[in-house]
Structures are given as structure tokens and as C-alpha cells.
Short mmCIF file of C-alpha atoms and ligand atoms in Angstrom, two decimals:
data_model
loop_
_atom_site.label_atom_id
_atom_site.label_comp_id
_atom_site.label_asym_id
_atom_site.label_seq_id
_atom_site.Cartn_x
_atom_site.Cartn_y
_atom_site.Cartn_z
CA MET P 1 -12.91 -18.66 3.90
CA ARG P 2 -12.90 -17.25 7.76
CA LEU P 3 -9.54 -16.27 9.42
CA PRO P 4 -8.61 -18.18 12.47
CA ALA P 5 -9.27 -17.20 15.23
CA PHE P 6 -6.63 -14.89 17.67
CA ASP P 7 -7.10 -12.63 20.60
CA TYR P 8 -7.02 -9.02 19.79
CA HIS P 9 -5.99 -5.87 21.22
CA ALA P 10 -5.75 -1.80 20.71
CA PRO P 11 -3.68 -0.40 22.80
CA ALA P 12 -3.63 3.63 22.91
CA THR P 13 -0.12 3.86 24.25
CA LEU P 14 3.73 2.48 23.25
CA ASP P 15 3.78 1.43 26.53
CA GLU P 16 0.59 -0.79 26.41
CA VAL P 17 1.35 -1.89 23.30
CA PHE P 18 4.23 -3.52 25.21
CA ALA P 19 2.50 -4.83 27.35
CA ALA P 20 0.14 -6.53 25.24
CA ILE P 21 2.97 -8.03 23.66
CA GLY P 22 5.06 -9.22 26.49
CA ASP P 23 7.10 -12.60 26.59
CA ARG P 24 4.03 -13.48 23.39
CA GLY P 25 5.85 -11.53 20.31
CA ARG P 26 6.35 -15.05 18.65
CA ASP P 27 2.44 -15.37 18.55
CA THR P 28 2.16 -11.83 17.66
CA GLN P 29 1.23 -9.80 14.74
CA LEU P 30 0.84 -6.17 14.76
CA LEU P 31 -1.45 -4.96 12.56
CA ALA P 32 -1.14 -2.31 10.68
CA GLY P 33 -3.08 -1.68 7.02
CA GLY P 34 -3.70 -5.72 7.28
CA THR P 35 -3.22 -5.61 3.72
CA ASP P 36 -0.63 -8.22 3.45
CA LEU P 37 -1.77 -9.89 7.50
CA LEU P 38 -5.02 -10.99 6.69
CA PRO P 39 -4.06 -12.55 3.52
CA SER P 40 -1.28 -14.33 4.88
CA LEU P 41 -3.25 -15.52 8.45
CA ARG P 42 -6.59 -16.16 6.09
CA SER P 43 -3.99 -18.82 3.65
CA GLY P 44 -1.59 -19.39 6.62
CA LYS P 45 1.46 -17.80 5.50
CA ARG P 46 1.68 -16.68 8.63
CA ARG P 47 0.28 -17.47 12.24
CA CYS P 48 -0.45 -15.88 14.98
CA ARG P 49 -2.30 -16.17 18.92
CA GLN P 50 -2.96 -12.47 19.10
CA VAL P 51 -2.98 -9.55 16.94
CA VAL P 52 -2.19 -5.98 18.63
CA ALA P 53 -3.17 -2.60 16.12
CA LEU P 54 -1.48 0.00 15.87
CA LYS P 55 -3.46 2.21 14.52
CA GLY P 56 -4.72 3.72 18.38
CA VAL P 57 -1.43 5.03 19.25
CA ALA P 58 -0.88 8.28 19.63
CA GLY P 59 1.24 10.20 17.38
CA LEU P 60 1.99 7.04 15.00
CA ASP P 61 0.48 8.03 12.15
CA ALA P 62 2.54 12.09 11.91
CA ILE P 63 4.14 12.48 8.57
CA ARG P 64 6.80 14.92 9.56
CA PHE P 65 9.03 17.20 7.50
CA ASP P 66 11.86 19.93 8.27
CA PRO P 67 14.27 20.74 5.40
CA GLU P 68 17.34 20.24 8.58
CA THR P 69 16.29 16.87 9.43
CA GLY P 70 14.65 15.37 6.54
CA LEU P 71 11.20 13.55 6.30
CA GLU P 72 9.82 11.17 9.02
CA ILE P 73 6.69 8.33 8.17
CA GLY P 74 5.28 6.88 10.95
CA ALA P 75 4.40 3.73 12.05
CA CYS P 76 0.82 4.75 10.27
CA ALA P 77 1.04 7.32 8.03
CA LEU P 78 -1.34 5.86 4.83
CA LEU P 79 -0.07 4.74 1.90
CA ALA P 80 -2.47 6.99 0.40
CA GLU P 81 -1.83 10.64 2.62
CA VAL P 82 2.70 9.49 2.35
CA GLN P 83 1.99 9.52 -1.50
CA ASP P 84 -0.37 13.49 -1.73
CA ASN P 85 2.32 14.62 1.20
CA PRO P 86 3.17 17.86 0.08
CA ALA P 87 6.72 18.04 1.35
CA VAL P 88 6.85 13.73 -0.34
CA ARG P 89 5.81 15.16 -3.54
CA GLU P 90 8.24 18.34 -3.70
CA HIS P 91 11.53 16.65 -2.16
CA TYR P 92 10.76 13.02 -2.69
CA PRO P 93 8.78 12.33 -5.35
CA VAL P 94 10.74 9.52 -5.99
CA LEU P 95 8.63 7.62 -2.94
CA ALA P 96 5.72 9.19 -3.79
CA SER P 97 5.51 7.81 -7.61
CA ALA P 98 7.05 4.30 -6.05
CA ILE P 99 3.06 4.90 -4.20
CA ARG P 100 1.50 5.28 -6.78
CA THR P 101 2.30 2.30 -8.42
CA LEU P 102 1.25 0.04 -5.38
CA ALA P 103 -1.62 -1.89 -4.98
CA THR P 104 -4.89 -0.18 -5.68
CA VAL P 105 -7.23 3.17 -4.13
CA GLN P 106 -8.24 0.60 -1.32
CA VAL P 107 -5.16 -0.52 -0.43
CA ARG P 108 -3.19 2.54 -0.45
CA HIS P 109 -6.37 3.98 1.63
CA LYS P 110 -5.57 1.67 3.71
CA ALA P 111 -2.07 0.03 3.80
CA THR P 112 1.12 2.24 5.65
CA VAL P 113 4.53 2.77 4.31
CA VAL P 114 5.81 0.40 7.41
CA GLY P 115 3.95 -1.85 6.79
CA ASN P 116 5.88 -2.45 3.73
CA LEU P 117 8.66 -2.63 5.23
CA CYS P 118 8.29 -4.94 7.40
CA ASN P 119 6.24 -7.20 5.69
CA ALA P 120 9.32 -8.04 4.22
CA SER P 121 8.76 -9.39 0.83
CA PRO P 122 11.31 -9.05 -2.04
CA CYS P 123 8.48 -7.28 -3.57
CA ALA P 124 8.13 -4.52 -1.92
CA ASP P 125 7.17 -1.52 -3.92
CA THR P 126 8.32 1.30 -1.73
CA ALA P 127 11.74 -0.16 -0.28
CA PRO P 128 14.07 0.00 -3.45
CA PRO P 129 13.37 3.99 -3.45
CA LEU P 130 12.93 4.65 0.50
CA MET P 131 16.74 2.47 -0.45
CA ALA P 132 18.33 5.05 -2.94
CA LEU P 133 16.54 8.26 -0.51
CA GLY P 134 19.33 6.46 2.45
CA ALA P 135 15.90 5.81 4.53
CA ARG P 136 16.64 4.23 7.86
CA VAL P 137 14.16 2.54 10.18
CA ARG P 138 13.60 3.54 14.00
CA ILE P 139 13.25 0.64 16.66
CA VAL P 140 11.59 0.77 19.92
CA GLY P 141 11.40 -2.31 21.90
CA PRO P 142 10.43 -2.08 25.89
CA ASP P 143 13.07 -0.55 27.19
CA ASP P 144 15.25 0.87 24.22
CA GLN P 145 15.17 2.51 20.52
CA HIS P 146 17.20 2.78 17.93
CA GLU P 147 17.97 3.69 14.43
CA LEU P 148 18.95 0.80 11.35
CA PRO P 149 19.75 1.71 7.63
CA LEU P 150 17.01 0.66 5.54
CA ASP P 151 19.50 -1.24 3.44
CA GLY P 152 20.22 -4.03 5.96
CA PHE P 153 16.22 -4.32 8.16
CA ILE P 154 14.79 -6.48 5.54
CA THR P 155 17.38 -9.93 6.11
CA GLY P 156 14.89 -12.18 4.46
CA PRO P 157 11.41 -12.96 3.13
CA ARG P 158 9.13 -12.22 5.94
CA ARG P 159 12.21 -11.59 8.14
CA THR P 160 13.41 -8.43 9.55
CA ALA P 161 16.63 -6.97 11.58
CA ARG P 162 13.44 -6.65 14.52
CA GLU P 163 13.32 -8.34 17.52
CA PRO P 164 9.67 -10.12 18.27
CA GLU P 165 8.82 -7.77 20.85
CA GLU P 166 10.09 -4.44 19.47
CA LEU P 167 7.89 -2.69 16.00
CA ILE P 168 8.93 -0.17 14.19
CA SER P 169 7.61 3.31 14.85
CA SER P 170 8.76 5.18 11.78
CA VAL P 171 11.16 5.65 8.95
CA LEU P 172 13.19 8.36 8.62
CA VAL P 173 14.91 9.86 4.91
CA PRO P 174 17.55 11.89 5.18
CA PRO P 175 17.79 16.20 4.41
CA PRO P 176 16.70 16.33 0.64
CA ASP P 177 19.77 16.42 -1.79
CA PRO P 178 18.66 18.74 -4.24
CA ALA P 179 21.36 17.50 -7.00
CA LEU P 180 20.48 13.57 -5.93
CA ARG P 181 18.23 12.88 -9.24
CA THR P 182 16.28 9.93 -8.36
CA VAL P 183 14.02 7.61 -10.55
CA PHE P 184 11.89 4.63 -9.90
CA LEU P 185 10.73 2.21 -12.40
CA LYS P 186 8.60 -1.40 -12.29
CA PHE P 187 7.53 -3.68 -14.67
CA SER P 188 4.75 -6.51 -13.99
CA PRO P 189 2.98 -7.78 -16.38
CA ARG P 190 -0.48 -6.39 -15.53
CA SER P 191 0.14 -2.74 -15.51
CA LYS P 192 -2.45 -2.63 -12.50
CA VAL P 193 -2.59 -3.92 -9.03
CA ASP P 194 0.25 -5.76 -9.55
CA ILE P 195 3.06 -7.48 -7.83
CA SER P 196 6.12 -5.77 -9.67
CA ALA P 197 7.55 -8.45 -11.76
CA VAL P 198 11.08 -6.75 -11.75
CA SER P 199 11.59 -2.48 -9.74
CA VAL P 200 14.84 -0.27 -9.93
CA ALA P 201 15.41 2.69 -8.08
CA ALA P 202 18.43 4.23 -8.89
CA ALA P 203 19.96 7.54 -7.60
CA LEU P 204 23.04 9.74 -8.41
CA ARG P 205 24.52 13.52 -8.95
CA LEU P 206 26.35 14.33 -11.61
CA GLU P 207 29.40 16.49 -11.06
CA ASP P 208 31.33 18.35 -13.25
CA GLY P 209 29.51 15.44 -15.80
CA LEU P 210 30.29 12.75 -13.82
CA ALA P 211 28.12 10.26 -11.80
CA ARG P 212 28.07 10.40 -8.22
CA ALA P 213 26.80 8.83 -5.17
CA VAL P 214 25.35 6.16 -7.45
CA GLY P 215 23.12 3.67 -6.36
CA ILE P 216 21.56 0.79 -7.89
CA PHE P 217 18.31 -1.04 -5.50
CA LEU P 218 16.27 -3.76 -7.59
CA GLY P 219 13.24 -5.64 -6.09
CA THR P 220 11.44 -8.87 -6.39
CA VAL P 221 14.95 -11.06 -8.10
CA ALA P 222 16.48 -11.76 -4.38
CA PRO P 223 15.00 -12.95 -0.89
CA THR P 224 14.90 -9.64 -0.52
CA PRO P 225 15.34 -5.94 -2.04
CA MET P 226 18.68 -5.67 -3.06
CA ARG P 227 21.50 -3.13 -4.04
CA ALA P 228 23.44 -3.44 -6.82
CA ALA P 229 26.37 -2.59 -5.77
CA SER P 230 28.73 -4.07 -8.33
CA ALA P 231 26.38 -2.26 -10.52
CA ALA P 232 26.86 1.49 -9.04
CA ALA P 233 30.74 0.91 -9.00
CA ALA P 234 31.02 0.97 -12.78
CA LEU P 235 28.78 4.37 -12.93
CA GLU P 236 30.78 5.62 -9.76
CA GLY P 237 32.99 8.30 -10.90
CA LEU P 238 32.69 8.24 -14.53
CA GLU P 239 31.58 10.45 -17.20
CA PRO P 240 27.43 7.77 -18.08
CA THR P 241 28.76 7.87 -21.33
CA SER P 242 26.00 5.15 -23.61
CA GLU P 243 28.70 2.68 -23.17
CA VAL P 244 29.25 3.12 -19.26
CA ILE P 245 25.09 2.93 -18.80
CA ASP P 246 25.32 -0.33 -20.65
CA LEU P 247 28.24 -1.55 -18.81
CA ALA P 248 26.61 -1.21 -15.16
CA ALA P 249 22.84 -2.64 -16.75
CA ARG P 250 24.96 -5.33 -17.90
CA THR P 251 25.78 -5.82 -13.95
CA ALA P 252 23.10 -5.59 -12.64
CA ARG P 253 22.15 -8.09 -15.07
CA GLY P 254 25.15 -10.39 -13.77
CA GLU P 255 24.18 -9.85 -9.33
CA CYS P 256 21.07 -10.65 -9.54
CA GLN P 257 19.75 -13.67 -8.27
CA PRO P 258 15.79 -13.89 -10.08
CA VAL P 259 14.06 -17.38 -9.57
CA THR P 260 11.34 -18.39 -11.75
CA ASP P 261 7.64 -18.33 -10.11
CA PHE P 262 4.54 -17.15 -12.16
CA ARG P 263 5.26 -13.32 -12.92
CA ALA P 264 8.26 -14.58 -15.35
CA SER P 265 11.02 -17.32 -15.61
CA LYS P 266 14.22 -15.96 -14.28
CA GLU P 267 16.22 -15.21 -17.68
CA TYR P 268 13.24 -12.66 -18.10
CA LYS P 269 14.01 -10.97 -14.36
CA GLN P 270 17.02 -11.40 -15.59
CA HIS P 271 16.64 -8.86 -19.22
CA LEU P 272 14.38 -6.42 -17.31
CA VAL P 273 16.89 -6.22 -14.67
CA GLU P 274 18.91 -5.36 -17.48
CA VAL P 275 16.82 -3.37 -19.58
CA LEU P 276 15.05 -0.94 -16.84
CA THR P 277 18.83 0.03 -14.94
CA ARG P 278 19.49 1.00 -18.53
CA ARG P 279 16.32 2.75 -18.72
CA ALA P 280 16.84 3.73 -15.34
CA LEU P 281 19.73 5.67 -15.90
CA ARG P 282 19.11 7.70 -18.46
CA ALA P 283 16.52 9.36 -17.41
CA LEU P 284 18.66 10.87 -14.70
CA VAL P 285 21.36 11.10 -17.09
CA GLU P 286 19.24 12.62 -19.16
CA GLY P 287 17.79 14.96 -16.13
CA GLY P 288 14.14 14.06 -16.37
CA ALA P 289 13.79 12.62 -13.25
CA MET G 1 -10.87 -14.81 21.05
CA GLU G 2 -14.69 -13.76 23.16
CA PRO G 3 -17.02 -11.65 20.71
CA ARG G 4 -16.27 -7.77 22.18
CA THR G 5 -19.00 -5.59 21.62
CA ILE G 6 -18.20 -2.39 18.33
CA THR G 7 -19.87 1.17 18.56
CA LEU G 8 -19.49 2.22 14.97
CA THR G 9 -21.64 4.68 13.09
CA VAL G 10 -22.65 2.87 9.41
CA ASN G 11 -24.51 5.02 7.54
CA GLY G 12 -24.43 7.81 9.56
CA ASP G 13 -26.31 5.40 12.13
CA ARG G 14 -24.41 4.56 15.72
CA ARG G 15 -24.37 0.82 15.85
CA CYS G 16 -23.81 -1.46 18.33
CA VAL G 17 -22.81 -5.27 17.90
CA ALA G 18 -21.05 -7.95 18.99
CA VAL G 19 -18.05 -9.54 17.14
CA ARG G 20 -15.33 -12.30 17.02
CA PRO G 21 -11.92 -10.16 16.86
CA ASN G 22 -11.28 -12.75 13.05
CA LEU G 23 -14.83 -11.57 11.37
CA THR G 24 -13.84 -9.18 8.81
CA LEU G 25 -15.37 -5.86 8.03
CA VAL G 26 -17.12 -7.25 5.14
CA GLU G 27 -18.90 -10.51 7.35
CA ALA G 28 -20.06 -8.04 9.95
CA LEU G 29 -21.73 -6.02 7.69
CA ARG G 30 -23.34 -8.73 5.91
CA ASP G 31 -23.93 -11.11 8.65
CA GLU G 32 -24.27 -8.89 11.53
CA LEU G 33 -25.75 -6.00 10.61
CA HIS G 34 -27.54 -7.40 7.12
CA LEU G 35 -26.63 -4.62 4.43
CA THR G 36 -26.05 -7.14 2.21
CA GLY G 37 -25.34 -4.39 -0.69
CA THR G 38 -21.51 -4.80 -0.19
CA LYS G 39 -20.38 -8.16 -1.71
CA GLN G 40 -17.23 -10.17 -1.37
CA GLY G 41 -15.29 -11.44 -4.09
CA CYS G 42 -12.02 -12.08 -3.92
CA GLY G 43 -11.35 -11.60 0.05
CA THR G 44 -8.54 -10.81 -0.80
CA GLY G 45 -7.95 -7.76 -2.08
CA ASP G 46 -8.17 -7.96 -5.56
CA CYS G 47 -10.86 -7.55 -6.20
CA GLY G 48 -12.90 -4.04 -4.91
CA ALA G 49 -16.81 -5.50 -4.88
CA CYS G 50 -16.05 -4.90 -1.15
CA THR G 51 -15.35 -1.32 -1.41
CA VAL G 52 -16.36 0.61 1.33
CA TYR G 53 -16.04 3.94 2.65
CA LEU G 54 -14.31 3.57 6.30
CA ASP G 55 -13.71 7.49 7.88
CA GLY G 56 -14.64 8.90 4.73
CA ARG G 57 -11.23 6.61 2.90
CA PRO G 58 -12.48 3.76 0.24
CA VAL G 59 -10.80 0.71 1.56
CA ASN G 60 -11.25 -3.08 0.94
CA SER G 61 -13.81 -4.58 4.02
CA CYS G 62 -12.67 -7.76 3.35
CA LEU G 63 -8.81 -6.92 4.84
CA THR G 64 -10.30 -4.74 7.32
CA LEU G 65 -10.75 -6.61 10.69
CA ALA G 66 -15.00 -5.38 12.40
CA VAL G 67 -13.01 -4.58 15.13
CA GLU G 68 -11.13 -2.40 13.41
CA ALA G 69 -14.58 -0.26 12.66
CA ASP G 70 -14.83 0.55 17.00
CA GLY G 71 -15.10 4.35 17.08
CA ARG G 72 -14.79 4.78 13.12
CA SER G 73 -17.61 5.65 11.07
CA VAL G 74 -19.04 3.51 7.98
CA THR G 75 -20.51 3.82 4.68
CA THR G 76 -21.29 0.76 2.32
CA VAL G 77 -23.15 1.45 -0.94
CA GLU G 78 -26.78 0.92 0.66
CA GLY G 79 -25.36 4.48 2.23
CA LEU G 80 -24.38 6.58 -0.72
CA ALA G 81 -28.04 7.53 -2.28
CA PRO G 82 -29.14 10.82 -0.55
CA SER G 83 -32.40 9.34 -0.01
CA GLY G 84 -34.27 6.16 -0.15
CA THR G 85 -35.94 7.52 -3.33
CA GLU G 86 -33.24 9.11 -4.58
CA LEU G 87 -29.97 7.75 -6.24
CA HIS G 88 -26.57 9.26 -5.67
CA PRO G 89 -25.52 10.65 -9.77
CA VAL G 90 -23.16 7.88 -10.22
CA GLN G 91 -25.79 5.14 -9.74
CA GLU G 92 -27.97 7.24 -11.81
CA ALA G 93 -24.96 7.02 -14.71
CA PHE G 94 -24.19 3.02 -13.97
CA ILE G 95 -28.10 3.14 -15.13
CA ALA G 96 -28.37 5.77 -17.76
CA HIS G 97 -24.87 4.18 -19.90
CA GLY G 98 -26.07 0.02 -19.05
CA ALA G 99 -22.82 0.01 -16.73
CA VAL G 100 -24.30 -2.70 -15.20
CA GLN G 101 -24.74 -6.90 -16.12
CA CYS G 102 -24.85 -8.92 -13.29
CA GLY G 103 -24.25 -6.25 -10.77
CA TYR G 104 -21.78 -8.58 -8.36
CA CYS G 105 -19.24 -5.59 -8.68
CA THR G 106 -21.29 -2.54 -9.22
CA PRO G 107 -21.84 -1.79 -5.12
CA GLY G 108 -18.06 -1.54 -4.98
CA MET G 109 -17.49 -0.05 -8.43
CA VAL G 110 -19.71 3.02 -7.71
CA MET G 111 -17.88 2.81 -4.36
CA SER G 112 -15.17 3.63 -6.14
CA SER G 113 -16.90 5.90 -8.67
CA ALA G 114 -18.10 8.70 -5.74
CA ALA G 115 -15.32 8.12 -3.95
CA LEU G 116 -13.14 9.81 -7.15
CA LEU G 117 -15.38 12.59 -8.03
CA SER G 118 -15.42 13.80 -4.58
CA ARG G 119 -11.18 13.44 -4.52
CA GLU G 120 -11.19 14.29 -8.28
CA PRO G 121 -14.41 16.05 -9.85
CA ALA G 122 -12.83 17.07 -13.21
CA ALA G 123 -11.54 13.16 -13.15
CA ASP G 124 -10.19 12.51 -16.98
CA GLU G 125 -10.42 8.70 -18.33
CA PRO G 126 -6.87 8.03 -17.23
CA SER G 127 -7.24 9.07 -13.59
CA VAL G 128 -10.72 7.31 -14.15
CA ARG G 129 -9.18 3.96 -15.08
CA HIS G 130 -6.15 4.53 -12.74
CA ALA G 131 -8.96 5.20 -9.25
CA LEU G 132 -11.25 1.57 -11.08
CA ALA G 133 -7.68 -0.36 -11.40
CA GLY G 134 -8.82 -2.13 -7.55
CA ASN G 135 -12.34 -3.17 -9.02
CA LEU G 136 -13.15 -6.05 -10.90
CA CYS G 137 -15.93 -6.48 -13.41
CA ARG G 138 -16.30 -9.78 -15.31
CA CYS G 139 -19.45 -8.75 -17.33
CA THR G 140 -18.61 -4.88 -18.98
CA GLY G 141 -15.30 -4.58 -20.45
CA TYR G 142 -15.44 -1.80 -18.41
CA THR G 143 -16.50 0.31 -21.52
CA LYS G 144 -18.84 1.46 -20.09
CA ILE G 145 -17.98 1.61 -16.44
CA VAL G 146 -15.97 3.98 -17.13
CA GLU G 147 -18.45 6.26 -19.66
CA ALA G 148 -20.59 6.36 -16.85
CA VAL G 149 -17.58 7.70 -14.19
CA LEU G 150 -17.22 10.39 -16.61
CA ALA G 151 -20.61 11.63 -17.75
CA CYS G 152 -20.91 12.66 -14.02
CA VAL G 153 -17.72 15.15 -14.04
CA GLY G 154 -18.68 18.26 -14.68
CA ASP G 155 -21.94 18.05 -13.36
CA GLY G 156 -21.02 19.72 -10.47
CA SER G 157 -23.27 17.43 -8.62
CA CYS G 158 -21.40 14.26 -7.84
CA GLY G 159 -18.21 15.94 -5.86
CA ALA G 160 -20.82 17.00 -3.38
CA HIS G 161 -22.60 14.00 -2.69
CA GLY G 162 -19.16 12.14 -3.19
CA ALA G 163 -18.08 14.66 -0.21
CA ALA G 164 -20.95 14.02 1.85
CA ALA G 165 -21.03 10.20 1.31
CA ALA G 166 -17.33 10.19 2.14
CA GLU G 167 -18.26 12.18 5.30
CA GLY G 168 -20.33 8.83 6.70
CA LYS G 169 -23.45 12.26 6.17
CA ALA G 170 -25.47 10.52 3.58
C1 FAD Y 301 -4.50 -6.52 -3.98
C2 FAD Y 301 -3.00 -5.98 -3.61
C3 FAD Y 301 -2.12 -5.28 -4.44
C4 FAD Y 301 -0.46 -5.44 -3.39
N1 FAD Y 301 0.31 -4.86 -4.21
C5 FAD Y 301 1.45 -4.58 -3.75
C6 FAD Y 301 1.79 -3.70 -5.02
O1 FAD Y 301 1.60 -3.32 -6.22
N2 FAD Y 301 3.25 -3.70 -4.39
C7 FAD Y 301 3.63 -3.81 -2.99
O2 FAD Y 301 5.03 -3.34 -2.37
N3 FAD Y 301 2.74 -4.34 -2.43
C8 FAD Y 301 2.08 -5.18 -3.08
N4 FAD Y 301 0.56 -5.46 -1.75
C9 FAD Y 301 0.66 -5.54 -0.31
C10 FAD Y 301 0.57 -4.28 1.11
O3 FAD Y 301 -0.64 -3.90 0.19
C11 FAD Y 301 1.68 -3.74 1.45
O4 FAD Y 301 2.62 -4.46 1.51
C12 FAD Y 301 1.55 -2.82 2.11
O5 FAD Y 301 2.31 -1.46 2.47
C13 FAD Y 301 1.58 -3.80 3.44
O6 FAD Y 301 1.42 -2.66 4.50
P1 FAD Y 301 0.06 -2.66 6.38
O7 FAD Y 301 -0.07 -1.62 7.00
O8 FAD Y 301 -1.38 -3.80 4.99
O9 FAD Y 301 0.44 -3.58 6.80
P2 FAD Y 301 0.06 -4.98 7.74
O10 FAD Y 301 -0.06 -6.43 6.69
O11 FAD Y 301 -0.55 -4.13 8.63
O12 FAD Y 301 1.57 -5.77 8.46
C14 FAD Y 301 2.34 -6.56 6.88
C15 FAD Y 301 3.37 -6.88 8.36
O13 FAD Y 301 4.41 -5.93 9.51
C16 FAD Y 301 4.15 -6.00 10.50
N5 FAD Y 301 4.64 -4.71 10.31
C17 FAD Y 301 2.89 -3.64 10.62
N6 FAD Y 301 3.86 -2.63 10.96
C18 FAD Y 301 4.44 -2.64 11.68
C19 FAD Y 301 5.32 -1.86 12.32
N7 FAD Y 301 5.61 -0.68 13.08
N8 FAD Y 301 6.19 -2.64 12.84
C20 FAD Y 301 6.48 -3.94 13.34
N9 FAD Y 301 5.96 -4.52 12.50
C21 FAD Y 301 5.16 -3.99 11.54
C22 FAD Y 301 2.86 -6.78 10.88
O14 FAD Y 301 2.95 -7.44 12.22
C23 FAD Y 301 2.66 -7.96 9.15
O15 FAD Y 301 3.62 -8.97 9.53
C24 FAD Y 301 -0.70 -5.95 -2.24
C25 FAD Y 301 -1.73 -6.22 -1.72
C26 FAD Y 301 -3.06 -6.14 -2.10
C27 FAD Y 301 -3.90 -6.75 -0.99
S1 FES Y 302 -13.22 -9.27 -1.38
FE1 FES Y 302 -12.28 -7.70 -1.49
S2 FES Y 302 -11.22 -7.03 -2.76
FE2 FES Y 302 -12.36 -8.61 -3.51
S1 FES Y 303 -21.43 -6.57 -13.77
FE1 FES Y 303 -20.75 -8.17 -14.09
S2 FES Y 303 -19.10 -8.55 -12.74
FE2 FES Y 303 -19.44 -6.47 -13.53
#
């Protein structure tokens, strides 16, 4: 089946991007890798009159790491490039391991991290680990730019806090915290090339045997990737015994709001949330991750 | 929605072609450039039959607009073999190991396998299976395909060919 017709622009600078968008933001789709955009245009889930490709915009493909300021992943940096980046592997292994589970070699060589976030699917696999790392997004418009925490940027299925005439130029990850332990676990019925039925990212520090800075983030079990705040609170400041971990995992189960779909029933997803949260927290406490 | 003329390098040759913006790369390769080695299966990124290299990277040509290839280099299965009389070692191995039945998945399988071997010349079975996860085959049950790729590991030849093809020089 052919794609519906649209105009196409391939600007070379951000100014040209904003000129191309003009006041047609609502009729425009930005094109990064196109691995979400093309199928959704074909199926009619998304419509647009014009596609504005970001690939040719100088500088948007950069991946920069500085121990003082952290990691910046440009809008056109490919998933495969981020996955293979030495600084990402060394300082943010949870992100590299989440990308490894995402889609296929071919998709990872076309798709971007920023596209995964802007697509705003509850199943976006880079969202829970990036939220656990405290990432922010940089939003650039024709006149100014600002940053928002990633936690809160995705506001609903296919909806973000971005205005139609704005774009995300990069994702910013804080400097690495060597004491912060992180892990990402994902379950999907087919082990490869499958959207997650449930995913969990967790982070914590162990200070004098107590769990601190606990963050638990769940994918695919709510309209957006979500922070399991009560589950994290059930662990925060406590010694992570197996009873405490079990309670946090049960709390996560109670906190999530999954719906039945063809991947799994609501009840099965709730069960998976509990199991994966328990496994994730155990892995962090046992120090493997 | 007017057609626009793009210039791209396909299997080492510069080609100019007029395409509408909504034409995908696989449609342009097959219908405009008459390179029918690349297959379209699903059209949604799931089956890998349409795998080509874009600037040396294996991608789904059904998820790529033809206009995105403007100024870039594309390698298709027709460009993988080093010459008109020789096959790429992965292609030889697929024949030797009976890794082809109906053949529809084969161009994509061969492209993904060659890309893997140029990245990871010492790939083991789990990495072969991981790398081919984006290529579906309805016929072979995969065992013979995996055997064929593993047979190329260590003979050294694949890496070199793969790399040359990956740079669009093959
Ligand atoms: C076979 C297959 C398997 C997949 N498996 C997974 C999986 O396991 N896990 C998973 O999470 N995803 C999966 N996906 C979905 C998809 O590949 C990812 O979400 C990918 O990261 C999207 O990135 P992209 O660059 O291709 O985005 P695009 O398709 O280019 O863009 C997606 C959306 O974001 C918008 N957008 C892109 N860039 C920007 C920007 N800079 N600023 C503002 N808006 C922007 C676009 O306009 C569009 O609406 C899969 C897809 C396929 C085809
Ligand atoms: S036709 Fe492109 S992945 Fe199936
Ligand atoms: S040989 Fe028939 S699909 Fe693979």
C-alpha cells in the first residue's frame, strides 16, 4: 500500500526548519528515522500535509559526553550509534542495554532516541531508563528554547508537551553518578523484535545499607511511561530486605493502570509489573547491575 | 507533492531519478531503478526482506523515503557480489548450506548477514541470531541460515567483502 501524498522539505538549518513549519505545525510531521512515522502514515493513525526531515540539519546528530555536564544525545543520533557509544556503554549502561532490546538491527540503524521519545508511545523503551537517569529534553522553537524533565514530557499516547511549531533538539542526561545503580528489564511475548508487554527501569544508591534516591519507572502499563512513585517510596530510606522489596513490587502492581491488548491481558501485565519490579530491585541490591 | 529529482549512488553508480515524496526507497529501487532483488514483504519494518545499506548501514527500505536517499549511497543485494561472475561468500555459504527455499527472504537475510560479519567477523551463534532477528523466513526454520552465516566466520573473506559493500564500493 502506498503512503498518502505529502510535501517534503529537507532543510539544512534550524531556521529553515522553522520557516518550513511556519504556521502549519499541525499539518506537519517531523521526520527523524521514520520507523514510527511511515507505518503510522500508512495506517492512517497519523496524517500530515508535509514532512520536514531533520537529518540534513547540521549538528543534530551529535552525541556529546562531558564528565562535568553529562550526556547530550542529538535529535538525529541513531539508536545504534547511542548503543555503541563508548561513553554511553561506560557511564550509562542501562540505556545501552535498553536499546539492545529495542526493535531490530535495521530499525536501530535508522531510528533515533529522540524519535522514540517524541513518538510518545507508552511502550517507548528508551523512556523508562532515561527517566531513571533523570534526563531532560531540550525544546527549541522559532524564538527561544527551554528544557523540560523527560518525566512529564510525554502527556498521552502520541502526545507530548511540545508545541506544534517546536522540535526537540536533544535529550540531556545528568553527569554519571558512580554510586547510582540502574537496571532495565523488559518482557515481551516474542523475545525479539517485539514491543514490550511490560518494561521496568529502576535506580537507587545504597548508602550505609539503606536504599536512597530510589526511582522506579514502568513502560506500557499506563497511557504514558510512568513513575511508580509509591513503589519507590515503599523502599526509600529503608534497608532493602526481601520483605521490603516484595512490598515495593506489590505497590508497583497496585499503582500501574494497564489495559488488556493483544500482547497481554490487564491481569497478566499487573503480574509482570510485580515480578519485573522485584527482579529489578533484587538485581540492584545484589549489585549485579 | 510534485516529483523531485534526487541523485544517489546505487551499488557504486550515480543515478538520477524523479520521485514523489511519498515513494519509499524499496518502491523506487524496484519500480524506477528496476533493481528487483530487494523484496517488499510486510511494508512495516517487521520482516527485513527489504534490507539495503544506506550509507553502509543496514536499514529497512520500506521505512525509508526515496527522497531521504538524495545525496547518499545505497547498496542492494545486486551490489553485494564482488563481480558479475563471483558471489559474496555469504551467498556461497547460503547455497552450500541449503539456506534458501522459496528465496523471498534471502536478499534481506544475505544483506543482514554480510553487515553482521563486517561489523563482527568473529560472531557466535547468539550474535548471529540476535543480528538476524529482524529478518523473517517462512520456509527454512532458520537453522540452515544460521549455519551458513557461522560457516563464514573465521574464513576471513566475509569481513573484507562485507566492509567494502558496506561502504557502497562493492
Ligand atoms: C519492526 C519494529 C520494531 C519496533 N520495536 C520497538 C521496540 O521494541 N521498542 C520501542 O520502543 N519501539 C519500537 N519500535 C518503534 C520505533 O522504531 C521507535 O519508537 C523509534 O525509536 C522511533 O524513532 P524514529 O527516529 O524512527 O522516529 P520517527 O518515526 O521519525 O518519528 C516518530 C514521531 O516523533 C516525531 N519526531 C521525531 N523527531 C522529532 C524531534 N526531534 N522533535 C519533535 N518531534 C519529533 C515525528 O514527527 C513522529 O511523529 C519498533 C518499530 C518497528 C518498525
Ligand atoms: S518489507 Fe520492509 S521490513 Fe518487511
Ligand atoms: S526461504 Fe522462503 S521465506 Fe525464507
